[in-house]
mmCIF file of C-alpha atoms and ligand atoms in Angstrom:
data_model
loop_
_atom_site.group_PDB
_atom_site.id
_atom_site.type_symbol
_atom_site.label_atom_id
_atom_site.label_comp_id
_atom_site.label_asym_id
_atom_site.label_seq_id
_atom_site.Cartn_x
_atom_site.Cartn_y
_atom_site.Cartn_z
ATOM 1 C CA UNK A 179 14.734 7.629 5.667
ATOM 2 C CA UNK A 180 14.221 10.707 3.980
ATOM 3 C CA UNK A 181 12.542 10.803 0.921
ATOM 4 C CA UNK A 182 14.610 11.786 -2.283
ATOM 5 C CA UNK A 183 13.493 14.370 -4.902
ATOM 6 C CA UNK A 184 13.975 12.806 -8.332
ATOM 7 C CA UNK A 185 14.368 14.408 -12.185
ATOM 8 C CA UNK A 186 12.549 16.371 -13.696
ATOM 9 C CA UNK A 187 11.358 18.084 -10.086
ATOM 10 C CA UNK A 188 12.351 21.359 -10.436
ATOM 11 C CA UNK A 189 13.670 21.476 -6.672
ATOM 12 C CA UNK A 190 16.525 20.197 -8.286
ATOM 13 C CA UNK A 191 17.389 23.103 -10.122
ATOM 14 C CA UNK A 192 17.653 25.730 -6.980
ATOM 15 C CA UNK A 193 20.844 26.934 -6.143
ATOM 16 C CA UNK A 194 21.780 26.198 -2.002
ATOM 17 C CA UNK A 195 22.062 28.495 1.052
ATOM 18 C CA UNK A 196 25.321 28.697 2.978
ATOM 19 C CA UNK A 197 24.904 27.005 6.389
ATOM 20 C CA UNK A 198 25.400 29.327 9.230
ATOM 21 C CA UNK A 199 23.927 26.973 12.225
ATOM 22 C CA UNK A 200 26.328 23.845 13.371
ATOM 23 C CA UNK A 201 24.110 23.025 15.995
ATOM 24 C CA UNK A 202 22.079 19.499 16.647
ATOM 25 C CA UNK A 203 19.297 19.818 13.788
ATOM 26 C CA UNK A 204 22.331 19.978 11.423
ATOM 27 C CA UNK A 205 23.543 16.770 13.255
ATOM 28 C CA UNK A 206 20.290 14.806 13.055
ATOM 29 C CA UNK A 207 19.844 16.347 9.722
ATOM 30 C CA UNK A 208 23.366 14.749 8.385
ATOM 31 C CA UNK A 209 22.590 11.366 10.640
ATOM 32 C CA UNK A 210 19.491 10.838 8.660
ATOM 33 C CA UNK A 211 21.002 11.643 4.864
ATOM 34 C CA UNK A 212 23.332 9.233 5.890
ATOM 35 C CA UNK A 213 20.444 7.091 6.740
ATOM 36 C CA UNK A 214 18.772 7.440 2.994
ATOM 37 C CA UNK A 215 22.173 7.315 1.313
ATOM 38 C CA UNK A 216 23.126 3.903 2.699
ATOM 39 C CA UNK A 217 19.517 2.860 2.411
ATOM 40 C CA UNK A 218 19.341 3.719 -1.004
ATOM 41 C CA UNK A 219 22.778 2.378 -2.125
ATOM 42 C CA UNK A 220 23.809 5.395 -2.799
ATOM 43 C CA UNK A 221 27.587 6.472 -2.525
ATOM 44 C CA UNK A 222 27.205 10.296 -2.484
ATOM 45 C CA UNK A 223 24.184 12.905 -1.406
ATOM 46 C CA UNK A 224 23.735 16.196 -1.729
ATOM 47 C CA UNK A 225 21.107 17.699 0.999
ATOM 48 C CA UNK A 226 19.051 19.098 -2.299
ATOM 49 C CA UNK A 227 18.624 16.037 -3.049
ATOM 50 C CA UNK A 228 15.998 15.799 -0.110
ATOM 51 C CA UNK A 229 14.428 18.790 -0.577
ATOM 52 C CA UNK A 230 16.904 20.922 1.699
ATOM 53 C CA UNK A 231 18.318 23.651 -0.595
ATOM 54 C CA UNK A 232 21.809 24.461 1.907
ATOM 55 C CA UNK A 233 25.026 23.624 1.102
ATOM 56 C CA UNK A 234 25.775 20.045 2.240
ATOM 57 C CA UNK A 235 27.048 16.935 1.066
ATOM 58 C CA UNK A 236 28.258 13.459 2.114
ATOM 59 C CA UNK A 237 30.246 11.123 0.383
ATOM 60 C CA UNK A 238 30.658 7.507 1.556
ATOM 61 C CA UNK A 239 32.946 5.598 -1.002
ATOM 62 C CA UNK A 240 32.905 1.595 -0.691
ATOM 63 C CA UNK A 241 35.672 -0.821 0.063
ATOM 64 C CA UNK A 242 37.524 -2.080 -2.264
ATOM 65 C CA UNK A 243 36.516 -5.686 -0.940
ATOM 66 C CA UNK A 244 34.005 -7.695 -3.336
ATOM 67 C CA UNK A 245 30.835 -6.535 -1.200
ATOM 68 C CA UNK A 246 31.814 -2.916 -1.619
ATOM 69 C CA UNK A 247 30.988 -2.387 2.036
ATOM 70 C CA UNK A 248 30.718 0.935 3.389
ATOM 71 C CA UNK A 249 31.867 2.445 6.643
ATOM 72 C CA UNK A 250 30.643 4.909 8.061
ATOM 73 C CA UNK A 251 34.364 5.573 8.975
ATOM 74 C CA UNK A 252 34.575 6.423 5.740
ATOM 75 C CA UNK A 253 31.921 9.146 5.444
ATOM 76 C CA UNK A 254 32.857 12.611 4.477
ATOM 77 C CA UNK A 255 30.666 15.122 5.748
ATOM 78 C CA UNK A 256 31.392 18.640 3.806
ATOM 79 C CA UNK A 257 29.586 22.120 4.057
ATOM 80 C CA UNK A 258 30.090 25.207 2.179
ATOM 81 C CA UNK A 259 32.432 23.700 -0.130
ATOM 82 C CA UNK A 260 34.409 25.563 -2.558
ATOM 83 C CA UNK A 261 37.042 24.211 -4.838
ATOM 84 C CA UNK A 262 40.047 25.826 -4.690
ATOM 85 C CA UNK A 263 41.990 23.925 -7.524
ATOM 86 C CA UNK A 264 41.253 22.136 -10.570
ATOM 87 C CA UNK A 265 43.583 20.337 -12.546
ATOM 88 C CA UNK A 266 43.609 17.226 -15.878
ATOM 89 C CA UNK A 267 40.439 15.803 -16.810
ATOM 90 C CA UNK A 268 38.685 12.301 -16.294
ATOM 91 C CA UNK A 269 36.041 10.560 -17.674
ATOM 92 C CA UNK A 270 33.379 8.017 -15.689
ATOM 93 C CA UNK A 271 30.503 6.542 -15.616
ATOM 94 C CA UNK A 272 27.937 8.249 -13.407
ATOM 95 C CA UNK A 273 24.996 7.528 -11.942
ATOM 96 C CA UNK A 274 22.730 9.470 -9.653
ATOM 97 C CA UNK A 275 19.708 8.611 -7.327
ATOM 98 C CA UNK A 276 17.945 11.749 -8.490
ATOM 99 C CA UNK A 277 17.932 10.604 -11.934
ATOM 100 C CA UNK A 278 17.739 6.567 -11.349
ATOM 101 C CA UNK A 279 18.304 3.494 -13.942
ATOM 102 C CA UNK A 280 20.724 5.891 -16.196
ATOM 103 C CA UNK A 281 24.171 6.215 -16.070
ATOM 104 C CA UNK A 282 26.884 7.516 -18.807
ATOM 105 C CA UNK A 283 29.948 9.075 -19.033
ATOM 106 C CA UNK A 284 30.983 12.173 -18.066
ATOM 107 C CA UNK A 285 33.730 14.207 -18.092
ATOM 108 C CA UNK A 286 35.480 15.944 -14.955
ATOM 109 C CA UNK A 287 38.169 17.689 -13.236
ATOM 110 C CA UNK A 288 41.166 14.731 -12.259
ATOM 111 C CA UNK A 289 41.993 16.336 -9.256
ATOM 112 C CA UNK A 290 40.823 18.920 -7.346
ATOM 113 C CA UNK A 291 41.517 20.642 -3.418
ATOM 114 C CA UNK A 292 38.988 22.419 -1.383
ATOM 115 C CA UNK A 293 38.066 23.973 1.296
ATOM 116 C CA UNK A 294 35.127 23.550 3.155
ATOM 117 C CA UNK A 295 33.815 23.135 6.950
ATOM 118 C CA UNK A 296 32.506 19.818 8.910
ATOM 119 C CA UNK A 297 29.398 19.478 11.115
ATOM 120 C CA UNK A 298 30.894 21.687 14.370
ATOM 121 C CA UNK A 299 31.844 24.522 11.498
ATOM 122 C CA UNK A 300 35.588 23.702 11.631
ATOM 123 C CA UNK A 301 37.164 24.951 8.731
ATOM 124 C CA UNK A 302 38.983 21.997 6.807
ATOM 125 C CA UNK A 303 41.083 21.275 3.212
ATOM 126 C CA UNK A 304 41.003 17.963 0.965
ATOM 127 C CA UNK A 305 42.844 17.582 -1.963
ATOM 128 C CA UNK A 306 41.057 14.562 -3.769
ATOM 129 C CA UNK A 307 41.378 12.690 -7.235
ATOM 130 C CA UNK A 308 39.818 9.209 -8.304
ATOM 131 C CA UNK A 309 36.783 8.453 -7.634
ATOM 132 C CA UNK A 310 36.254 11.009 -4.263
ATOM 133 C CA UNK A 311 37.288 13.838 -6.880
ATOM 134 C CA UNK A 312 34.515 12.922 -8.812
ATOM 135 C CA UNK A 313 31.990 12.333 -6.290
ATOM 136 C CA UNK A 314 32.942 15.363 -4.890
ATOM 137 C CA UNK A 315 32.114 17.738 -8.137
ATOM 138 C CA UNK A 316 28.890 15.430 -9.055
ATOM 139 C CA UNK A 317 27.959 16.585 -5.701
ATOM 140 C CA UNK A 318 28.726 20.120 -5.782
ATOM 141 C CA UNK A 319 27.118 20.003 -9.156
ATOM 142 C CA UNK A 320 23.368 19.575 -6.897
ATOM 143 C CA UNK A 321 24.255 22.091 -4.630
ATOM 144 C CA UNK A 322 24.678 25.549 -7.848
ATOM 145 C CA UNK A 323 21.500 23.374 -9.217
ATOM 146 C CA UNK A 324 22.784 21.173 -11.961
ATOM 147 C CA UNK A 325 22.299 17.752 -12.931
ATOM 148 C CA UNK A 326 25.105 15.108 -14.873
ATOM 149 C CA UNK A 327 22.665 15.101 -17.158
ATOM 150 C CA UNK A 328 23.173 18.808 -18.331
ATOM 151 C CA UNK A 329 27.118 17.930 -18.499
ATOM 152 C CA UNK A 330 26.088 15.311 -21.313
ATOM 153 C CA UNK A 331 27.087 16.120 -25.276
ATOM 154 C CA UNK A 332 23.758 16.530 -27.543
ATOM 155 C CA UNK A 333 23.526 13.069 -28.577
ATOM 156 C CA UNK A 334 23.920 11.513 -25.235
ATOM 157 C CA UNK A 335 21.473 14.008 -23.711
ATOM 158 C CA UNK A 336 18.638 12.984 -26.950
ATOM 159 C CA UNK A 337 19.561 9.385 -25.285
ATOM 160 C CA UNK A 338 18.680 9.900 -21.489
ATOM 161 C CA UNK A 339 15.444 11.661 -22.835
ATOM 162 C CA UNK A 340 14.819 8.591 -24.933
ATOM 163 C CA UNK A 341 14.916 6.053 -22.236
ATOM 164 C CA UNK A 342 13.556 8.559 -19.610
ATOM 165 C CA UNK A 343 10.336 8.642 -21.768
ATOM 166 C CA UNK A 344 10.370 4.898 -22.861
ATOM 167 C CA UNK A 345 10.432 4.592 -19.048
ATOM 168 C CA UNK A 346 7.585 7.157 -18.013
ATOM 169 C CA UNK A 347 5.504 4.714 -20.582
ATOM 170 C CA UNK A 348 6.249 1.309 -19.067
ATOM 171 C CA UNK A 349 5.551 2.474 -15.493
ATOM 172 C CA UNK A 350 1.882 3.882 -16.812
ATOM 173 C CA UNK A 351 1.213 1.227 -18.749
ATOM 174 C CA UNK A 352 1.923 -1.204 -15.470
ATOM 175 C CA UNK A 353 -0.393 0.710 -13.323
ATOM 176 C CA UNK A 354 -3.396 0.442 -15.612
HETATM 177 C C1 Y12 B 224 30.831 8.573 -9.026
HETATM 178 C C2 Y12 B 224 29.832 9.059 -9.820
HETATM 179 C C3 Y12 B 224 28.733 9.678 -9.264
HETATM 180 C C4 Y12 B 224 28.656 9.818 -7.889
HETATM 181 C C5 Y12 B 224 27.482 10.514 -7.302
HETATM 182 C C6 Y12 B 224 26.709 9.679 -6.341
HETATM 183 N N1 Y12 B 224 25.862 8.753 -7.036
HETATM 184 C C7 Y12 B 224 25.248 7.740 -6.418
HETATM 185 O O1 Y12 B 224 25.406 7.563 -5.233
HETATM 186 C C8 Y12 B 224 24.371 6.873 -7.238
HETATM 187 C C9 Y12 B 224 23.642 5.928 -6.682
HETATM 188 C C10 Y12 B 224 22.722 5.041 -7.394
HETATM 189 C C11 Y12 B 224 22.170 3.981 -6.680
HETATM 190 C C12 Y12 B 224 21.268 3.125 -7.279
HETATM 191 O O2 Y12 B 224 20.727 2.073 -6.584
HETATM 192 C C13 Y12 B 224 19.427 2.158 -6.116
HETATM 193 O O3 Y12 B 224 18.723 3.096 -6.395
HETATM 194 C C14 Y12 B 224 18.963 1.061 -5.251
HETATM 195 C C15 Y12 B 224 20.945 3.279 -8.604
HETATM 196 O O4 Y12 B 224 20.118 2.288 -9.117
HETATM 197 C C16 Y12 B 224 18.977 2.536 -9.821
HETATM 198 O O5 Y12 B 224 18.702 3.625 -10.164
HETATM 199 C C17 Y12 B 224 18.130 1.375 -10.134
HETATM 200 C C18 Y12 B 224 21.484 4.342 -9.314
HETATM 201 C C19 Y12 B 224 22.373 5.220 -8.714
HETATM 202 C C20 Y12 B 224 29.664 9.322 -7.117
HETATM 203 C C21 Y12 B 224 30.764 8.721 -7.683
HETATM 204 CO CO1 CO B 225 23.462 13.066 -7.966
#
C-alpha cells in the first residue's frame, strides 16, 4: 500500500513528467497503485496521487453485479495520455480519494479517444464514453495538476470549503 497524498497538499498541484523507462520499477510501481487503489476502494488513480509526479494512471471500473466487484481484468493501465477528441458534455457525481467524504457534480467531455502507451511502451488508442470517459479526464485532470474541485461553479466550490473546514474542526476537536 502506498500512501495517498490528500487536498490541500500542494503535491497535488505539480504538473507530471512523461515516462521514458518501461522497465520493471514501472511494473512494480503500477502493481502496487493497483494495490492502494483496490485497497482504498478506489476506482481510478493517478500516480500523483502517491507522490509520483509522471504521467500514469489506472482505471479499474466495477461490475455491474450488486457487489461492484472489480477485476483486475478490467484494469486499464495508461501512460502519456493525450486526448485526441472531445465531443457532447456529461454531468456526474465525482468523488476522489485525494479529496475524501465530498463528492458533487461535475461537468465533462461525453466522449472522448486517445492515445496513449501501456506498461512495455506500446503505443495504443481508446475511444471511451460513460463512466471510463469520465474517469479517464478526472484522471488526466491529476496528472496537468488540477483537482474536481477547481472544475466546481462558485457556489459549489464556497460548499466543499464549508464542509472541508467543518471537517478539519471535528477531527481536532476528537483528538483533544
Ligand atoms: C467517476 C468519477 C470520478 C472518478 C475518479 C476516481 N475516483 C475514485 O476512485 C474515488 C474513490 C473514493 C473512495 C472512497 O472510499 C474510501 O475512501 C474507503 C471514498 O470514500 C470516502 O472518502 C469516505 C471517496 C472516494 C472515477 C469515475
Ligand atoms: Co482524483
Amino acid at each position: 500500500m502506498l500512501p495517498i497524498v490528500t487536498y490541500p497538499d500542494k503535491r497535488l498541484k505539480l504538473v507530471s513528467k512523461e515516462v521514458t523507462a518501461f522497465d520493471a520499477a514501472l511494473h512494480s510501481f503500477l502493481d502496487d497503485m493497483f494495490e492502494t487503489m483496490i485497497n482504498t476502494n478506489g476506482i481510478g488513480l493517478a500516480a500523483i496521487q502517491v507522490d509520483r509526479p509522471v504521467n500514469v494512471l489506472i482505471i479499474c471500473l466495477p461490475n455491474d453485479d450488486e457487489e461492484g466487484t472489480q477485476e483486475k481484468a478490467n484494469l486499464l493501465e495508461i501512460i502519456n495520455p493525450k486526448i485526441t477528441h472531445q465531443e457532447g458534455t456529461t454531468v456526474y457525481q465525482e468523488g476522489c480519494l485525494s479529496v475524501p467524504k465530498f463528492y458533487e457534480d461535475v461537468e465533462r467531455f461525453e466522449t472522448i479517444a486517445l492515445t496513449y502507451q501501456d506498461r512495455h511502451g506500446k503505443a495504443c488508442t481508446l475511444e471511451a464514453d460513460g463512466l471510463l470517459s469520465i474517469a479517464i479526464q478526472h484522471e488526466i485532470d491529476h496528472l496537468l495538476g488540477k483537482l474536481f474541485i477547481e472544475k466546481l461553479s462558485y457556489g459549489r466550490r464556497k460548499k466543499f470549503e464549508k464542509e472541508y473546514k467543518r471537517m478539519q474542526k471535528e477531527q481536532k476537536s476528537k483528538k483533544s
